[in-house]
Amino acid sequence: MKLERKLLAVEETGTAYKRRGVRRVLYAVLPENFYDRLRGWRLQFDASPLGQSFRLAGARYLSVISKSGVLSALHYAFFSREFDREHQAVLAARARHIRDVFAGRGNLYMLRRNVHRLEKGLIMKPPRPIFGLDKIGETVTAHAACLRQLRNGEEHMRTSIEWSTEILNAYFARVSDHPVVREAKARFDAAEAENGVPVTEERVPFVREQPASLPTIEQLEQLALYRRSARWFDQRPVPREVIDRAVLIAAQSPTACNRQPFRFEFFDRHDLVQKVGAVPKGTPGWLHQIPCFMVIIGKFEAFRFERDRHVPYIDGCLAAMALINALEVQGVSSCCVNFPDFADTEKRMAEALDLPPWERAIMCLAIGYPEDGEPVPFSQKLPLDMIRRFNNEG
Ligand SMILES: Cc1cc2nc3c(=O)[nH]c(=O)nc-3n(C[C@H](O)[C@H](O)[C@H](O)COP(=O)(O)O)c2cc1C
């Protein structure tokens, strides 16, 4: 299997967990016990009064440069390259997005965002005779491009396109006459005539039907208090139907402008869980018995501008919480696994999952049936008045 070969290749060539920079040079040139002694001295220095003054001087430097955008940028250009990977992913994603939009490929996430905005316009109170003029042209262009892609076999676009067809029909039926609207409508009609798809479900107007019963607040409390990060699992495989059901629930989570800029990659083959689960470094000691491992991938190409760079993290993790709860109520526990922004972890994960430069791993999740009666960390939570404030009071 391709993934397996890649992970093994990375391990064989020894590119995993590489020391970098000064540490790499020192590790290479110094005898091993001398390198460890050096580390010990550094820790002792940190704990000494001189070391503390040194660190505090560093904090003063950071505090001063943090007040200036230019100085901060210079610091991250010359003294630290920690933001490189995020910069690169955001730039690659912007390039991809702009190419999609302006070279006619169509960006499904942009279409979803624009359709969502039109959908909000349709329920505005009081109703507006004209709205969406600044976006309708590019929405129709994206709709037509995505229709072409659907016709070329990109079946995953179908439901989004059915939705955009319905909303665009409702929009054109509603808004008053305007040259911009007229031009967009003509292009919409032409695209529909050429590649249009039947709409199989009525989505507009959409009025929620309250189910016979919703979970009570007591049930939600019970779930919240019961759910704890479980790290020890019995070895029953987690049925894929259980996972799929949880994913479909997670997919109902709110996302910024309904783009859903993420996907979940699951592994339930022991050897692959061991390989992928070792990448993020948060599983030492308990990785060997994790039955299923999930990686959330953020799709940064959904965004054109830097200001939205946090949205894949937010959206992906809102959905992850719903997924965690949906697994828990089916008897399956989990533990989030951090995906720290290290060059080697990012590279390994990108190679393992074949990620293009505009996709990044966001967080991982260890999943399995919890070992019966096994203790979990208590994990004391913060008190209410520390995490909640009304009206700036107190
Ligand atoms: C983003 C994130 C990253 C985490 N990374 C790890 C990890 O790498 N290893 C680990 O054992 N637990 C990890 N955890 C689990 C936390 O330690 C745990 O959620 C926290 O202590 C609260 O405990 P609880 O989940 O049982 O309420 C992570 C949790 C989150 C939300």
mmCIF file of C-alpha atoms in Angstrom, residues 175-367:
data_model
loop_
_atom_site.group_PDB
_atom_site.id
_atom_site.type_symbol
_atom_site.label_atom_id
_atom_site.label_comp_id
_atom_site.label_asym_id
_atom_site.label_seq_id
_atom_site.Cartn_x
_atom_site.Cartn_y
_atom_site.Cartn_z
ATOM 1 C CA VAL A 175 -34.755 39.873 -6.400
ATOM 2 C CA SER A 176 -35.901 42.885 -8.359
ATOM 3 C CA ASP A 177 -34.709 43.629 -11.837
ATOM 4 C CA HIS A 178 -31.141 44.970 -12.097
ATOM 5 C CA PRO A 179 -28.567 44.800 -14.917
ATOM 6 C CA VAL A 180 -26.130 42.810 -12.733
ATOM 7 C CA VAL A 181 -28.849 40.324 -11.826
ATOM 8 C CA ARG A 182 -30.000 40.067 -15.434
ATOM 9 C CA GLU A 183 -26.500 39.272 -16.682
ATOM 10 C CA ALA A 184 -25.959 36.676 -13.944
ATOM 11 C CA LYS A 185 -29.357 35.086 -14.585
ATOM 12 C CA ALA A 186 -28.580 34.706 -18.287
ATOM 13 C CA ARG A 187 -25.319 32.903 -17.472
ATOM 14 C CA PHE A 188 -27.064 30.773 -14.829
ATOM 15 C CA ASP A 189 -29.761 29.719 -17.321
ATOM 16 C CA ALA A 190 -27.103 28.847 -19.911
ATOM 17 C CA ALA A 191 -25.146 26.737 -17.404
ATOM 18 C CA GLU A 192 -28.311 24.975 -16.274
ATOM 19 C CA ALA A 193 -29.317 24.275 -19.874
ATOM 20 C CA GLU A 194 -25.881 22.793 -20.597
ATOM 21 C CA ASN A 195 -25.086 20.816 -17.433
ATOM 22 C CA GLY A 196 -27.925 21.289 -14.937
ATOM 23 C CA VAL A 197 -28.751 18.498 -12.490
ATOM 24 C CA PRO A 198 -32.145 17.500 -11.097
ATOM 25 C CA VAL A 199 -32.808 18.648 -7.563
ATOM 26 C CA THR A 200 -33.842 15.691 -5.417
ATOM 27 C CA GLU A 201 -34.684 17.312 -2.119
ATOM 28 C CA GLU A 202 -36.590 20.474 -1.229
ATOM 29 C CA ARG A 203 -34.306 22.858 0.638
ATOM 30 C CA VAL A 204 -36.012 26.252 0.278
ATOM 31 C CA PRO A 205 -37.815 27.456 2.273
ATOM 32 C CA PHE A 206 -36.432 25.346 5.065
ATOM 33 C CA VAL A 207 -38.315 25.366 8.350
ATOM 34 C CA ARG A 208 -36.877 23.124 11.033
ATOM 35 C CA GLU A 209 -39.225 20.498 12.377
ATOM 36 C CA GLN A 210 -38.766 19.964 16.075
ATOM 37 C CA PRO A 211 -38.312 16.253 16.790
ATOM 38 C CA ALA A 212 -40.591 14.533 19.310
ATOM 39 C CA SER A 213 -37.844 14.884 21.907
ATOM 40 C CA LEU A 214 -34.422 16.459 22.156
ATOM 41 C CA PRO A 215 -31.757 15.277 24.641
ATOM 42 C CA THR A 216 -32.464 16.919 27.984
ATOM 43 C CA ILE A 217 -29.977 19.214 29.711
ATOM 44 C CA GLU A 218 -29.530 16.466 32.322
ATOM 45 C CA GLN A 219 -28.594 14.010 29.573
ATOM 46 C CA LEU A 220 -26.127 16.490 28.088
ATOM 47 C CA GLU A 221 -24.633 17.041 31.543
ATOM 48 C CA GLN A 222 -24.317 13.297 32.035
ATOM 49 C CA LEU A 223 -22.537 12.930 28.731
ATOM 50 C CA ALA A 224 -20.173 15.836 29.469
ATOM 51 C CA LEU A 225 -19.334 14.500 32.928
ATOM 52 C CA TYR A 226 -18.923 10.921 31.723
ATOM 53 C CA ARG A 227 -16.762 11.716 28.699
ATOM 54 C CA ARG A 228 -13.128 11.718 29.615
ATOM 55 C CA SER A 229 -10.089 11.175 27.475
ATOM 56 C CA ALA A 230 -9.566 7.421 27.464
ATOM 57 C CA ARG A 231 -6.122 6.146 26.553
ATOM 58 C CA TRP A 232 -6.514 2.443 27.307
ATOM 59 C CA PHE A 233 -8.697 0.436 25.005
ATOM 60 C CA ASP A 234 -9.843 -3.143 24.706
ATOM 61 C CA GLN A 235 -8.936 -4.627 21.391
ATOM 62 C CA ARG A 236 -12.389 -4.919 19.831
ATOM 63 C CA PRO A 237 -12.322 -3.247 16.420
ATOM 64 C CA VAL A 238 -14.503 -0.174 16.133
ATOM 65 C CA PRO A 239 -17.165 -0.939 13.505
ATOM 66 C CA ARG A 240 -16.997 1.420 10.557
ATOM 67 C CA GLU A 241 -20.778 1.953 10.744
ATOM 68 C CA VAL A 242 -20.285 3.386 14.237
ATOM 69 C CA ILE A 243 -17.633 5.748 12.902
ATOM 70 C CA ASP A 244 -19.669 6.769 9.860
ATOM 71 C CA ARG A 245 -22.697 7.533 11.985
ATOM 72 C CA ALA A 246 -20.562 9.733 14.226
ATOM 73 C CA VAL A 247 -18.984 11.479 11.214
ATOM 74 C CA LEU A 248 -22.408 12.281 9.762
ATOM 75 C CA ILE A 249 -23.360 13.836 13.094
ATOM 76 C CA ALA A 250 -20.070 15.778 13.167
ATOM 77 C CA ALA A 251 -20.826 17.034 9.658
ATOM 78 C CA GLN A 252 -23.913 18.810 11.045
ATOM 79 C CA SER A 253 -21.672 21.096 13.117
ATOM 80 C CA PRO A 254 -21.583 24.820 12.398
ATOM 81 C CA THR A 255 -18.804 25.993 10.090
ATOM 82 C CA ALA A 256 -17.908 29.504 8.951
ATOM 83 C CA CYS A 257 -20.227 30.257 6.001
ATOM 84 C CA ASN A 258 -21.028 26.529 5.797
ATOM 85 C CA ARG A 259 -17.822 25.741 3.904
ATOM 86 C CA GLN A 260 -16.849 22.640 5.950
ATOM 87 C CA PRO A 261 -13.134 23.079 5.190
ATOM 88 C CA PHE A 262 -11.860 19.817 6.666
ATOM 89 C CA ARG A 263 -11.984 16.063 6.353
ATOM 90 C CA PHE A 264 -11.399 13.161 8.708
ATOM 91 C CA GLU A 265 -8.858 10.461 7.803
ATOM 92 C CA PHE A 266 -9.349 7.224 9.775
ATOM 93 C CA PHE A 267 -6.969 4.306 10.179
ATOM 94 C CA ASP A 268 -8.160 1.006 11.631
ATOM 95 C CA ARG A 269 -5.402 -1.333 10.415
ATOM 96 C CA HIS A 270 -3.041 -2.022 13.316
ATOM 97 C CA ASP A 271 0.187 -1.484 11.363
ATOM 98 C CA LEU A 272 -1.041 1.805 9.897
ATOM 99 C CA VAL A 273 -2.361 3.033 13.248
ATOM 100 C CA GLN A 274 1.119 2.406 14.643
ATOM 101 C CA LYS A 275 2.756 4.359 11.831
ATOM 102 C CA VAL A 276 0.393 7.321 11.607
ATOM 103 C CA GLY A 277 -0.200 7.426 15.382
ATOM 104 C CA ALA A 278 3.546 7.818 15.984
ATOM 105 C CA VAL A 279 3.786 10.975 13.876
ATOM 106 C CA PRO A 280 2.270 13.546 16.271
ATOM 107 C CA LYS A 281 4.438 12.486 19.269
ATOM 108 C CA GLY A 282 1.559 12.653 21.811
ATOM 109 C CA THR A 283 1.051 8.920 22.190
ATOM 110 C CA PRO A 284 4.223 7.450 23.712
ATOM 111 C CA GLY A 285 3.489 4.467 25.964
ATOM 112 C CA TRP A 286 -0.070 3.869 24.834
ATOM 113 C CA LEU A 287 0.098 3.932 21.035
ATOM 114 C CA HIS A 288 0.575 0.154 20.739
ATOM 115 C CA GLN A 289 -3.008 -0.607 21.858
ATOM 116 C CA ILE A 290 -4.953 2.131 20.005
ATOM 117 C CA PRO A 291 -7.445 0.358 17.720
ATOM 118 C CA CYS A 292 -8.338 3.292 15.497
ATOM 119 C CA PHE A 293 -6.642 6.629 14.779
ATOM 120 C CA MET A 294 -8.070 9.691 13.097
ATOM 121 C CA VAL A 295 -6.388 12.771 11.649
ATOM 122 C CA ILE A 296 -8.344 15.964 10.956
ATOM 123 C CA ILE A 297 -7.110 17.631 7.794
ATOM 124 C CA GLY A 298 -7.769 21.342 7.325
ATOM 125 C CA LYS A 299 -8.472 22.447 3.771
ATOM 126 C CA PHE A 300 -6.947 25.898 3.576
ATOM 127 C CA GLU A 301 -7.687 26.256 -0.143
ATOM 128 C CA ALA A 302 -11.247 27.045 0.936
ATOM 129 C CA PHE A 303 -10.048 30.580 1.714
ATOM 130 C CA ARG A 304 -8.766 33.435 -0.345
ATOM 131 C CA PHE A 305 -7.549 35.721 2.417
ATOM 132 C CA GLU A 306 -5.144 35.424 5.343
ATOM 133 C CA ARG A 307 -7.768 36.731 7.743
ATOM 134 C CA ASP A 308 -9.542 33.366 7.531
ATOM 135 C CA ARG A 309 -6.462 31.256 8.245
ATOM 136 C CA HIS A 310 -7.783 30.075 11.611
ATOM 137 C CA VAL A 311 -11.124 28.920 10.301
ATOM 138 C CA PRO A 312 -10.094 25.351 9.354
ATOM 139 C CA TYR A 313 -8.827 24.850 12.925
ATOM 140 C CA ILE A 314 -12.020 26.238 14.439
ATOM 141 C CA ASP A 315 -14.404 24.429 12.124
ATOM 142 C CA GLY A 316 -12.464 21.158 12.226
ATOM 143 C CA CYS A 317 -12.396 21.096 16.010
ATOM 144 C CA LEU A 318 -16.039 22.096 16.482
ATOM 145 C CA ALA A 319 -16.869 19.079 14.334
ATOM 146 C CA ALA A 320 -14.371 16.952 16.248
ATOM 147 C CA MET A 321 -16.195 17.603 19.517
ATOM 148 C CA ALA A 322 -19.477 16.498 17.969
ATOM 149 C CA LEU A 323 -17.710 13.415 16.635
ATOM 150 C CA ILE A 324 -16.258 12.628 20.067
ATOM 151 C CA ASN A 325 -19.694 12.864 21.690
ATOM 152 C CA ALA A 326 -21.329 10.840 18.926
ATOM 153 C CA LEU A 327 -18.738 8.098 19.437
ATOM 154 C CA GLU A 328 -19.115 8.220 23.218
ATOM 155 C CA VAL A 329 -22.885 7.692 23.156
ATOM 156 C CA GLN A 330 -22.218 4.620 21.006
ATOM 157 C CA GLY A 331 -19.859 3.254 23.676
ATOM 158 C CA VAL A 332 -16.654 4.260 21.906
ATOM 159 C CA SER A 333 -14.197 6.486 23.763
ATOM 160 C CA SER A 334 -11.389 8.631 22.450
ATOM 161 C CA CYS A 335 -8.492 10.901 23.291
ATOM 162 C CA CYS A 336 -7.480 13.973 21.304
ATOM 163 C CA VAL A 337 -3.847 13.948 20.252
ATOM 164 C CA ASN A 338 -2.097 17.228 19.706
ATOM 165 C CA PHE A 339 -0.555 17.984 16.337
ATOM 166 C CA PRO A 340 2.180 20.470 17.276
ATOM 167 C CA ASP A 341 3.625 22.635 14.558
ATOM 168 C CA PHE A 342 6.995 20.900 14.127
ATOM 169 C CA ALA A 343 8.753 20.727 10.784
ATOM 170 C CA ASP A 344 9.368 16.984 10.996
ATOM 171 C CA THR A 345 5.838 16.007 12.106
ATOM 172 C CA GLU A 346 4.294 18.182 9.431
ATOM 173 C CA LYS A 347 6.568 16.718 6.765
ATOM 174 C CA ARG A 348 5.929 13.133 7.857
ATOM 175 C CA MET A 349 2.180 13.583 7.987
ATOM 176 C CA ALA A 350 2.101 15.372 4.632
ATOM 177 C CA GLU A 351 4.134 12.571 3.066
ATOM 178 C CA ALA A 352 2.107 9.836 4.730
ATOM 179 C CA LEU A 353 -1.283 11.215 3.754
ATOM 180 C CA ASP A 354 -0.213 12.701 0.436
ATOM 181 C CA LEU A 355 -1.283 16.161 1.488
ATOM 182 C CA PRO A 356 -0.912 18.985 -1.017
ATOM 183 C CA PRO A 357 0.757 22.154 0.348
ATOM 184 C CA TRP A 358 -2.624 23.796 1.040
ATOM 185 C CA GLU A 359 -3.805 21.040 3.404
ATOM 186 C CA ARG A 360 -2.546 20.664 6.993
ATOM 187 C CA ALA A 361 -3.165 18.171 9.760
ATOM 188 C CA ILE A 362 -4.942 19.956 12.602
ATOM 189 C CA MET A 363 -5.467 17.422 15.359
ATOM 190 C CA CYS A 364 -5.610 13.658 15.815
ATOM 191 C CA LEU A 365 -7.920 11.370 17.763
ATOM 192 C CA ALA A 366 -7.225 7.979 19.291
ATOM 193 C CA ILE A 367 -10.409 5.918 19.221
#
